[in-house]
Amino acid sequence: MQAKHSNPPDGGYGWVVVVSAFMVMGLTVAVLKTFGLFFVEIQQHFDEIASTTSWITSVTIAVFHLGAPVASSLCVQYTHRTVVITGGLLAFSGMALGFFGLNMVWMYATTGFLQGLGISFSWTPAISIVSHYFSKKRALANAIASAGECAFAFMFGPFFQWLISQYGWKGALLIIGGIQLNICVCGALMRPLASSCLLEASHCETETTPGNSASRRDKEDKSPIMHKTFNWMLVRQPEFVLYAIFGILAAMSFFVPPLFLVPLSYSLGIDESWTASLLSILAMVDFGGRLLSGWYANLHVTKTIHLLAMTITLISTSLMLLPLANNYLSLAIFTGFYGFFFGTTVAIHITVLADVVGMPEFDSALGLFMLIRSTGGFVGPPLAGLIVDMAGDYRVGFYMAGATLILSAGFLVILDRLQQRKKRERKIRTKLEKSTLPYPPFHILKHQ
């Protein structure tokens, strides 16, 4: 189905797509974030040790990241709408089959593998199509869509606890699976754009004068119509490689603070009820950070990659200061700073990826980026845990995360320098070509 617009709408029906993506974020990642509420219930039911039970979530996270290139490839071959609807059906199947709870291997295959694949097939195209629908307001649109993860996670905690208390963990899984069927509704609302809409607005604007036919042909050659296969060759582009390295290092750090925040709080002698409120603070300020960052980026006052480097530096600073907390109030303040700046980073990092590779290659880039970034998420927590065990202090985990983030910001600086240098070289080359022309182009002479 073709859209009615020839350029990215930057509004209009695009906001329907944003709301749909907002819902998809909540029905996928937020469910994954709060699945820990089922941990003890499943562990006790099967009488398994904690490490065995934790593999359910590990499988989900692994398949979520590993499935991203597959989801992106299917988006290129078919449509984002089709892949999101498929993801919704897979997510529902994972939860509904998990209801039977035959054994732990069954749980790995259902609420682990199928749920992870469903999340991947829903999340990846949902965040991708938002970037296709927006150009000038892309940062704001991505921020609003990603905020669904925080909003739903905040609500799902008490809701899932109530479901488990009323219907047991099996009944709760079945109900949550039914709720996830709404992903299919959201996917149906994600109307495909015409192929020309997948280009930047500046690339889509062509004039109808006879002399501009060559220019139109050049732009048509760059159309996503020519990209009918997944582009693995992006790994040869220096800009993408630099951004992927940033993603690995950032992911190594992002999963560490939530892992050690509660143990650090207990080590300070803070009451369990007060410790739980830290997670609520984290979710609320994360939500605010995403919306504020998207709004500011939409003003185009600061280059998006510069804004990302700044927020990464601020996250690192807050993580370095957080271990200095010695009571609940100071810990809550530093946790708030970390959560806010984390939200600002998550809101714009996909926008920066689109700026780095361009929209024609964005679907392939998003899948590859998710795949490569996953290595950081897998390595970071165990590495931090090893360092904590060696030092015997949870604080060193936060220091490690902060130092790794500073290192990741360095790759953003290198990437920006590379982009600036290539931009200057293009300007110089254009000036030289103009200065060496012996006579004006034919279509100019024709109109004189």
GROMACS .gro file of C-alpha atoms in nm:
model
  448
    1MET     CA    1   0.000   0.000   0.000
    2GLN     CA    2   0.143   0.335  -0.099
    3ALA     CA    3   0.131   0.646   0.113
    4LYS     CA    4  -0.026   0.964  -0.009
    5HIS     CA    5   0.286   1.171   0.053
    6SER     CA    6   0.589   1.193  -0.174
    7ASN     CA    7   0.814   1.317   0.107
    8PRO     CA    8   0.848   1.211   0.473
    9PRO     CA    9   0.537   1.371   0.626
   10ASP     CA   10   0.712   1.496   0.944
   11GLY     CA   11   0.369   1.496   1.106
   12GLY     CA   12   0.015   1.412   1.006
   13TYR     CA   13  -0.034   1.035   0.996
   14GLY     CA   14   0.323   1.001   1.119
   15TRP     CA   15   0.201   1.079   1.472
   16VAL     CA   16  -0.033   0.778   1.451
   17VAL     CA   17   0.275   0.570   1.372
   18VAL     CA   18   0.457   0.724   1.671
   19VAL     CA   19   0.172   0.637   1.908
   20SER     CA   20   0.166   0.283   1.766
   21ALA     CA   21   0.542   0.253   1.820
   22PHE     CA   22   0.497   0.391   2.174
   23MET     CA   23   0.254   0.106   2.244
   24VAL     CA   24   0.484  -0.153   2.085
   25MET     CA   25   0.776  -0.038   2.303
   26GLY     CA   26   0.560  -0.083   2.610
   27LEU     CA   27   0.422  -0.423   2.509
   28THR     CA   28   0.767  -0.563   2.431
   29VAL     CA   29   1.065  -0.416   2.619
   30ALA     CA   30   0.859  -0.315   2.925
   31VAL     CA   31   0.732  -0.673   2.954
   32LEU     CA   32   1.091  -0.797   2.933
   33LYS     CA   33   1.202  -0.548   3.200
   34THR     CA   34   0.934  -0.657   3.449
   35PHE     CA   35   0.953  -1.031   3.379
   36GLY     CA   36   1.170  -1.066   3.689
   37LEU     CA   37   0.847  -1.068   3.889
   38PHE     CA   38   0.789  -1.423   3.759
   39PHE     CA   39   1.139  -1.537   3.856
   40VAL     CA   40   1.072  -1.668   4.208
   41GLU     CA   41   0.735  -1.817   4.108
   42ILE     CA   42   0.886  -2.018   3.822
   43GLN     CA   43   1.189  -2.116   4.029
   44GLN     CA   44   0.975  -2.253   4.310
   45HIS     CA   45   0.734  -2.432   4.073
   46PHE     CA   46   1.010  -2.629   3.900
   47ASP     CA   47   1.233  -2.644   4.211
   48GLU     CA   48   1.533  -2.517   4.016
   49ILE     CA   49   1.835  -2.311   4.119
   50ALA     CA   50   1.850  -1.940   4.036
   51SER     CA   51   2.106  -1.972   3.755
   52THR     CA   52   1.891  -2.230   3.573
   53THR     CA   53   1.579  -2.014   3.600
   54SER     CA   54   1.762  -1.698   3.490
   55TRP     CA   55   1.831  -1.860   3.153
   56ILE     CA   56   1.471  -1.782   3.051
   57THR     CA   57   1.545  -1.408   3.054
   58SER     CA   58   1.893  -1.463   2.908
   59VAL     CA   59   1.748  -1.651   2.610
   60THR     CA   60   1.489  -1.377   2.557
   61ILE     CA   61   1.753  -1.102   2.556
   62ALA     CA   62   1.984  -1.302   2.328
   63VAL     CA   63   1.713  -1.379   2.072
   64PHE     CA   64   1.588  -1.018   2.090
   65HIS     CA   65   1.929  -0.892   1.973
   66LEU     CA   66   2.020  -1.177   1.740
   67GLY     CA   67   1.684  -1.153   1.566
   68ALA     CA   68   1.724  -0.783   1.484
   69PRO     CA   69   1.911  -0.837   1.153
   70VAL     CA   70   1.650  -1.092   1.049
   71ALA     CA   71   1.370  -0.847   1.132
   72SER     CA   72   1.545  -0.568   0.942
   73SER     CA   73   1.597  -0.793   0.640
   74LEU     CA   74   1.228  -0.886   0.639
   75CYS     CA   75   1.139  -0.515   0.656
   76VAL     CA   76   1.347  -0.459   0.342
   77GLN     CA   77   1.186  -0.753   0.163
   78TYR     CA   78   0.828  -0.694   0.275
   79THR     CA   79   0.692  -0.410   0.494
   80HIS     CA   80   0.734  -0.292   0.853
   81ARG     CA   81   0.361  -0.354   0.906
   82THR     CA   82   0.391  -0.723   0.815
   83VAL     CA   83   0.691  -0.782   1.041
   84VAL     CA   84   0.533  -0.606   1.342
   85ILE     CA   85   0.213  -0.811   1.311
   86THR     CA   86   0.424  -1.128   1.287
   87GLY     CA   87   0.612  -1.020   1.598
   88GLY     CA   88   0.288  -0.969   1.788
   89LEU     CA   89   0.171  -1.320   1.700
   90LEU     CA   90   0.507  -1.468   1.806
   91ALA     CA   91   0.505  -1.279   2.138
   92PHE     CA   92   0.151  -1.401   2.210
   93SER     CA   93   0.248  -1.758   2.119
   94GLY     CA   94   0.546  -1.750   2.355
   95MET     CA   95   0.336  -1.641   2.653
   96ALA     CA   96   0.033  -1.858   2.568
   97LEU     CA   97   0.243  -2.173   2.528
   98GLY     CA   98   0.436  -2.083   2.844
   99PHE     CA   99   0.102  -2.116   3.023
  100PHE     CA  100   0.133  -2.497   2.999
  101GLY     CA  101   0.465  -2.486   3.188
  102LEU     CA  102   0.565  -2.846   3.107
  103ASN     CA  103   0.929  -2.817   3.215
  104MET     CA  104   1.219  -2.573   3.217
  105VAL     CA  105   1.325  -2.654   2.860
  106TRP     CA  106   0.969  -2.578   2.752
  107MET     CA  107   0.997  -2.238   2.923
  108TYR     CA  108   1.325  -2.169   2.742
  109ALA     CA  109   1.157  -2.245   2.408
  110THR     CA  110   0.835  -2.049   2.472
  111THR     CA  111   0.874  -1.751   2.708
  112GLY     CA  112   1.243  -1.747   2.615
  113PHE     CA  113   1.291  -1.807   2.242
  114LEU     CA  114   0.944  -1.730   2.099
  115GLN     CA  115   0.894  -1.425   2.322
  116GLY     CA  116   1.243  -1.294   2.235
  117LEU     CA  117   1.178  -1.341   1.863
  118GLY     CA  118   0.842  -1.169   1.898
  119ILE     CA  119   1.000  -0.873   2.075
  120SER     CA  120   1.271  -0.849   1.809
  121PHE     CA  121   1.022  -0.865   1.520
  122SER     CA  122   0.804  -0.599   1.686
  123TRP     CA  123   1.060  -0.357   1.832
  124THR     CA  124   1.300  -0.336   1.537
  125PRO     CA  125   1.051  -0.239   1.261
  126ALA     CA  126   0.849  -0.017   1.498
  127ILE     CA  127   1.148   0.202   1.584
  128SER     CA  128   1.262   0.190   1.221
  129ILE     CA  129   0.939   0.310   1.058
  130VAL     CA  130   0.923   0.611   1.292
  131SER     CA  131   1.256   0.728   1.149
  132HIS     CA  132   1.121   0.680   0.796
  133TYR     CA  133   0.814   0.892   0.867
  134PHE     CA  134   1.013   1.184   1.012
  135SER     CA  135   1.311   1.389   0.901
  136LYS     CA  136   1.324   1.727   1.074
  137LYS     CA  137   1.131   1.601   1.379
  138ARG     CA  138   1.296   1.260   1.386
  139ALA     CA  139   1.463   1.305   1.725
  140LEU     CA  140   1.138   1.412   1.892
  141ALA     CA  141   0.941   1.129   1.730
  142ASN     CA  142   1.195   0.866   1.836
  143ALA     CA  143   1.201   1.006   2.190
  144ILE     CA  144   0.822   0.985   2.224
  145ALA     CA  145   0.815   0.631   2.082
  146SER     CA  146   1.093   0.506   2.309
  147ALA     CA  147   0.925   0.661   2.615
  148GLY     CA  148   0.660   0.387   2.593
  149GLU     CA  149   0.914   0.151   2.746
  150CYS     CA  150   0.935   0.363   3.065
  151ALA     CA  151   0.564   0.445   3.091
  152PHE     CA  152   0.454   0.082   3.061
  153ALA     CA  153   0.734  -0.050   3.285
  154PHE     CA  154   0.616   0.185   3.560
  155MET     CA  155   0.259   0.049   3.532
  156PHE     CA  156   0.338  -0.315   3.464
  157GLY     CA  157   0.519  -0.373   3.797
  158PRO     CA  158   0.214  -0.353   4.026
  159PHE     CA  159  -0.018  -0.485   3.753
  160PHE     CA  160   0.184  -0.802   3.697
  161GLN     CA  161   0.209  -0.858   4.073
  162TRP     CA  162  -0.170  -0.836   4.097
  163LEU     CA  163  -0.216  -1.079   3.808
  164ILE     CA  164   0.017  -1.334   3.971
  165SER     CA  165  -0.163  -1.303   4.305
  166GLN     CA  166  -0.506  -1.346   4.141
  167TYR     CA  167  -0.443  -1.603   3.866
  168GLY     CA  168  -0.105  -1.757   3.946
  169TRP     CA  169   0.203  -1.720   3.729
  170LYS     CA  170   0.063  -1.943   3.452
  171GLY     CA  171  -0.264  -1.753   3.426
  172ALA     CA  172  -0.073  -1.424   3.435
  173LEU     CA  173   0.140  -1.536   3.138
  174LEU     CA  174  -0.172  -1.619   2.935
  175ILE     CA  175  -0.333  -1.281   3.012
  176ILE     CA  176  -0.013  -1.091   2.929
  177GLY     CA  177   0.009  -1.283   2.601
  178GLY     CA  178  -0.346  -1.174   2.519
  179ILE     CA  179  -0.252  -0.814   2.595
  180GLN     CA  180   0.047  -0.846   2.362
  181LEU     CA  181  -0.189  -0.928   2.075
  182ASN     CA  182  -0.246  -0.552   2.066
  183ILE     CA  183   0.094  -0.536   1.898
  184CYS     CA  184  -0.082  -0.668   1.586
  185VAL     CA  185  -0.328  -0.378   1.602
  186CYS     CA  186  -0.040  -0.131   1.634
  187GLY     CA  187   0.135  -0.297   1.340
  188ALA     CA  188  -0.177  -0.268   1.126
  189LEU     CA  189  -0.173   0.109   1.186
  190MET     CA  190   0.185   0.137   1.056
  191ARG     CA  191   0.094   0.228   0.700
  192PRO     CA  192   0.384   0.174   0.457
  193LEU     CA  193   0.531   0.483   0.296
  194ALA     CA  194   0.595   0.517  -0.074
  195SER     CA  195   0.953   0.422  -0.155
  196SER     CA  196   1.049   0.784  -0.218
  197CYS     CA  197   0.954   0.864   0.139
  198LEU     CA  198   1.241   0.653   0.264
  199LEU     CA  199   1.485   0.916   0.148
  200GLU     CA  200   1.571   1.229   0.338
  201ALA     CA  201   1.339   1.517   0.255
  202SER     CA  202   1.625   1.703   0.090
  203HIS     CA  203   1.690   1.408  -0.140
  204CYS     CA  204   1.322   1.371  -0.229
  205GLU     CA  205   1.273   1.724  -0.359
  206THR     CA  206   1.325   1.731  -0.737
  207GLU     CA  207   1.223   1.990  -0.989
  208THR     CA  208   1.043   1.919  -1.315
  209THR     CA  209   1.262   2.131  -1.543
  210PRO     CA  210   1.412   1.946  -1.842
  211GLY     CA  211   1.763   2.035  -1.733
  212ASN     CA  212   1.718   1.859  -1.403
  213SER     CA  213   1.642   1.514  -1.546
  214ALA     CA  214   1.994   1.387  -1.479
  215SER     CA  215   1.967   1.498  -1.118
  216ARG     CA  216   1.635   1.315  -1.085
  217ARG     CA  217   1.788   0.999  -1.229
  218ASP     CA  218   2.077   1.017  -0.980
  219LYS     CA  219   1.836   1.049  -0.687
  220GLU     CA  220   1.618   0.770  -0.819
  221ASP     CA  221   1.927   0.550  -0.836
  222LYS     CA  222   1.975   0.611  -0.463
  223SER     CA  223   1.617   0.516  -0.384
  224PRO     CA  224   1.559   0.230  -0.140
  225ILE     CA  225   1.393   0.046  -0.430
  226MET     CA  226   1.748  -0.049  -0.526
  227HIS     CA  227   1.811  -0.194  -0.176
  228LYS     CA  228   1.599  -0.507  -0.186
  229THR     CA  229   1.848  -0.713   0.014
  230PHE     CA  230   1.997  -0.671   0.357
  231ASN     CA  231   2.321  -0.471   0.329
  232TRP     CA  232   2.588  -0.655   0.526
  233MET     CA  233   2.856  -0.439   0.363
  234LEU     CA  234   2.786  -0.162   0.612
  235VAL     CA  235   3.057  -0.321   0.829
  236ARG     CA  236   3.306  -0.185   0.574
  237GLN     CA  237   3.199   0.174   0.629
  238PRO     CA  238   3.431   0.348   0.882
  239GLU     CA  239   3.150   0.568   1.014
  240PHE     CA  240   2.925   0.270   1.092
  241VAL     CA  241   3.212   0.074   1.247
  242LEU     CA  242   3.299   0.364   1.479
  243TYR     CA  243   2.937   0.399   1.586
  244ALA     CA  244   2.907   0.023   1.640
  245ILE     CA  245   3.214   0.029   1.868
  246PHE     CA  246   3.051   0.310   2.062
  247GLY     CA  247   2.739   0.091   2.091
  248ILE     CA  248   2.937  -0.205   2.228
  249LEU     CA  249   3.111   0.003   2.495
  250ALA     CA  250   2.790   0.184   2.590
  251ALA     CA  251   2.599  -0.145   2.623
  252MET     CA  252   2.876  -0.280   2.847
  253SER     CA  253   2.798   0.005   3.087
  254PHE     CA  254   2.420   0.050   3.060
  255PHE     CA  255   2.332  -0.293   3.205
  256VAL     CA  256   2.561  -0.256   3.507
  257PRO     CA  257   2.401   0.019   3.726
  258PRO     CA  258   2.054  -0.146   3.753
  259LEU     CA  259   2.230  -0.472   3.843
  260PHE     CA  260   2.424  -0.330   4.139
  261LEU     CA  261   2.199  -0.046   4.251
  262VAL     CA  262   1.987  -0.262   4.486
  263PRO     CA  263   2.286  -0.451   4.639
  264LEU     CA  264   2.468  -0.119   4.693
  265SER     CA  265   2.159   0.017   4.867
  266TYR     CA  266   2.142  -0.287   5.096
  267SER     CA  267   2.512  -0.254   5.177
  268LEU     CA  268   2.444   0.102   5.298
  269GLY     CA  269   2.180  -0.032   5.536
  270ILE     CA  270   1.884   0.121   5.349
  271ASP     CA  271   1.545  -0.038   5.416
  272GLU     CA  272   1.403  -0.271   5.149
  273SER     CA  273   1.091  -0.057   5.093
  274TRP     CA  274   1.303   0.253   5.033
  275THR     CA  275   1.531   0.058   4.799
  276ALA     CA  276   1.233  -0.038   4.581
  277SER     CA  277   1.150   0.331   4.539
  278LEU     CA  278   1.488   0.386   4.374
  279LEU     CA  279   1.370   0.178   4.076
  280SER     CA  280   1.054   0.392   4.051
  281ILE     CA  281   1.266   0.708   4.057
  282LEU     CA  282   1.484   0.557   3.785
  283ALA     CA  283   1.181   0.490   3.562
  284MET     CA  284   1.024   0.835   3.611
  285VAL     CA  285   1.334   1.042   3.542
  286ASP     CA  286   1.421   0.814   3.248
  287PHE     CA  287   1.080   0.897   3.099
  288GLY     CA  288   1.131   1.271   3.152
  289GLY     CA  289   1.483   1.259   3.008
  290ARG     CA  290   1.366   1.095   2.686
  291LEU     CA  291   1.093   1.351   2.619
  292LEU     CA  292   1.308   1.653   2.709
  293SER     CA  293   1.600   1.528   2.498
  294GLY     CA  294   1.375   1.466   2.198
  295TRP     CA  295   1.223   1.814   2.231
  296TYR     CA  296   1.566   1.980   2.256
  297ALA     CA  297   1.711   1.781   1.966
  298ASN     CA  298   1.410   1.885   1.758
  299LEU     CA  299   1.513   2.250   1.801
  300HIS     CA  300   1.834   2.171   1.605
  301VAL     CA  301   2.033   2.402   1.832
  302THR     CA  302   2.299   2.138   1.886
  303LYS     CA  303   2.419   1.877   1.638
  304THR     CA  304   2.267   1.544   1.744
  305ILE     CA  305   2.598   1.359   1.768
  306HIS     CA  306   2.736   1.639   1.987
  307LEU     CA  307   2.430   1.613   2.211
  308LEU     CA  308   2.483   1.237   2.238
  309ALA     CA  309   2.850   1.278   2.331
  310MET     CA  310   2.751   1.534   2.595
  311THR     CA  311   2.485   1.309   2.752
  312ILE     CA  312   2.724   1.013   2.755
  313THR     CA  313   2.978   1.227   2.941
  314LEU     CA  314   2.713   1.334   3.191
  315ILE     CA  315   2.605   0.973   3.250
  316SER     CA  316   2.966   0.881   3.315
  317THR     CA  317   3.002   1.167   3.562
  318SER     CA  318   2.687   1.065   3.750
  319LEU     CA  319   2.809   0.702   3.769
  320MET     CA  320   3.144   0.817   3.906
  321LEU     CA  321   2.968   1.022   4.174
  322LEU     CA  322   2.701   0.764   4.264
  323PRO     CA  323   2.935   0.544   4.476
  324LEU     CA  324   3.004   0.847   4.697
  325ALA     CA  325   2.646   0.826   4.831
  326ASN     CA  326   2.626   0.719   5.195
  327ASN     CA  327   2.251   0.745   5.264
  328TYR     CA  328   1.917   0.713   5.088
  329LEU     CA  329   1.881   1.080   4.992
  330SER     CA  330   2.222   1.109   4.827
  331LEU     CA  331   2.176   0.772   4.653
  332ALA     CA  332   1.834   0.879   4.523
  333ILE     CA  333   1.977   1.207   4.388
  334PHE     CA  334   2.263   1.040   4.202
  335THR     CA  335   2.028   0.765   4.078
  336GLY     CA  336   1.799   1.038   3.944
  337PHE     CA  337   2.085   1.203   3.757
  338TYR     CA  338   2.189   0.870   3.606
  339GLY     CA  339   1.833   0.781   3.503
  340PHE     CA  340   1.770   1.122   3.347
  341PHE     CA  341   2.085   1.124   3.136
  342PHE     CA  342   2.033   0.759   3.043
  343GLY     CA  343   1.689   0.857   2.909
  344THR     CA  344   1.834   1.142   2.704
  345THR     CA  345   2.087   0.903   2.549
  346VAL     CA  346   1.834   0.633   2.460
  347ALA     CA  347   1.605   0.894   2.303
  348ILE     CA  348   1.856   1.014   2.044
  349HIS     CA  349   2.103   0.732   1.976
  350ILE     CA  350   1.883   0.580   1.703
  351THR     CA  351   1.849   0.925   1.544
  352VAL     CA  352   2.228   0.955   1.533
  353LEU     CA  353   2.249   0.613   1.364
  354ALA     CA  354   2.010   0.737   1.094
  355ASP     CA  355   2.228   1.047   1.047
  356VAL     CA  356   2.542   0.834   1.018
  357VAL     CA  357   2.424   0.585   0.753
  358GLY     CA  358   2.135   0.770   0.583
  359MET     CA  359   1.777   0.651   0.553
  360PRO     CA  360   1.818   0.422   0.249
  361GLU     CA  361   2.049   0.198   0.456
  362PHE     CA  362   1.883   0.255   0.793
  363ASP     CA  363   1.692  -0.074   0.817
  364SER     CA  364   2.005  -0.278   0.754
  365ALA     CA  365   2.211  -0.055   0.986
  366LEU     CA  366   1.962  -0.088   1.273
  367GLY     CA  367   1.966  -0.468   1.256
  368LEU     CA  368   2.345  -0.485   1.239
  369PHE     CA  369   2.385  -0.228   1.515
  370MET     CA  370   2.156  -0.424   1.748
  371LEU     CA  371   2.345  -0.746   1.670
  372ILE     CA  372   2.689  -0.595   1.729
  373ARG     CA  373   2.579  -0.397   2.037
  374SER     CA  374   2.449  -0.715   2.201
  375THR     CA  375   2.805  -0.833   2.262
  376GLY     CA  376   2.854  -0.542   2.500
  377GLY     CA  377   2.536  -0.628   2.686
  378PHE     CA  378   2.650  -0.989   2.727
  379VAL     CA  379   3.007  -0.906   2.834
  380GLY     CA  380   2.942  -0.602   3.056
  381PRO     CA  381   2.751  -0.750   3.355
  382PRO     CA  382   2.974  -1.061   3.400
  383LEU     CA  383   3.288  -0.845   3.370
  384ALA     CA  384   3.155  -0.597   3.624
  385GLY     CA  385   3.056  -0.886   3.851
  386LEU     CA  386   3.408  -1.030   3.830
  387ILE     CA  387   3.560  -0.693   3.921
  388VAL     CA  388   3.317  -0.654   4.211
  389ASP     CA  389   3.404  -1.003   4.341
  390MET     CA  390   3.776  -0.926   4.322
  391ALA     CA  391   3.739  -0.590   4.497
  392GLY     CA  392   3.469  -0.700   4.740
  393ASP     CA  393   3.286  -0.370   4.688
  394TYR     CA  394   2.984  -0.290   4.470
  395ARG     CA  395   3.114   0.062   4.411
  396VAL     CA  396   3.383  -0.052   4.168
  397GLY     CA  397   3.114  -0.176   3.931
  398PHE     CA  398   2.988   0.181   3.890
  399TYR     CA  399   3.343   0.310   3.839
  400MET     CA  400   3.396   0.050   3.564
  401ALA     CA  401   3.072   0.152   3.392
  402GLY     CA  402   3.162   0.522   3.408
  403ALA     CA  403   3.511   0.466   3.269
  404THR     CA  404   3.380   0.253   2.982
  405LEU     CA  405   3.128   0.524   2.890
  406ILE     CA  406   3.402   0.786   2.876
  407LEU     CA  407   3.589   0.558   2.636
  408SER     CA  408   3.274   0.519   2.422
  409ALA     CA  409   3.236   0.899   2.401
  410GLY     CA  410   3.585   0.912   2.250
  411PHE     CA  411   3.465   0.709   1.951
  412LEU     CA  412   3.180   0.957   1.900
  413VAL     CA  413   3.436   1.237   1.886
  414ILE     CA  414   3.644   1.043   1.630
  415LEU     CA  415   3.329   0.976   1.425
  416ASP     CA  416   3.234   1.344   1.426
  417ARG     CA  417   3.586   1.446   1.317
  418LEU     CA  418   3.573   1.193   1.033
  419GLN     CA  419   3.235   1.324   0.916
  420GLN     CA  420   3.358   1.684   0.930
  421ARG     CA  421   3.671   1.599   0.731
  422LYS     CA  422   3.471   1.422   0.459
  423LYS     CA  423   3.231   1.715   0.444
  424ARG     CA  424   3.521   1.959   0.391
  425GLU     CA  425   3.670   1.734   0.123
  426ARG     CA  426   3.336   1.725  -0.062
  427LYS     CA  427   3.314   2.105  -0.055
  428ILE     CA  428   3.669   2.144  -0.187
  429ARG     CA  429   3.605   1.887  -0.462
  430THR     CA  430   3.284   2.066  -0.565
  431LYS     CA  431   3.464   2.401  -0.585
  432LEU     CA  432   3.741   2.250  -0.798
  433GLU     CA  433   3.489   2.091  -1.035
  434LYS     CA  434   3.309   2.423  -1.077
  435SER     CA  435   3.631   2.616  -1.133
  436THR     CA  436   3.755   2.374  -1.403
  437LEU     CA  437   3.435   2.381  -1.614
  438PRO     CA  438   3.532   2.530  -1.957
  439TYR     CA  439   3.174   2.642  -2.022
  440PRO     CA  440   2.839   2.634  -1.842
  441PRO     CA  441   2.638   2.312  -1.844
  442PHE     CA  442   2.423   2.254  -2.155
  443HIS     CA  443   2.088   2.301  -1.978
  444ILE     CA  444   2.202   2.646  -1.854
  445LEU     CA  445   2.308   2.755  -2.205
  446LYS     CA  446   1.974   2.628  -2.340
  447HIS     CA  447   1.781   2.864  -2.115
  448GLN     CA  448   2.005   3.166  -2.182
   0.00000   0.00000   0.00000
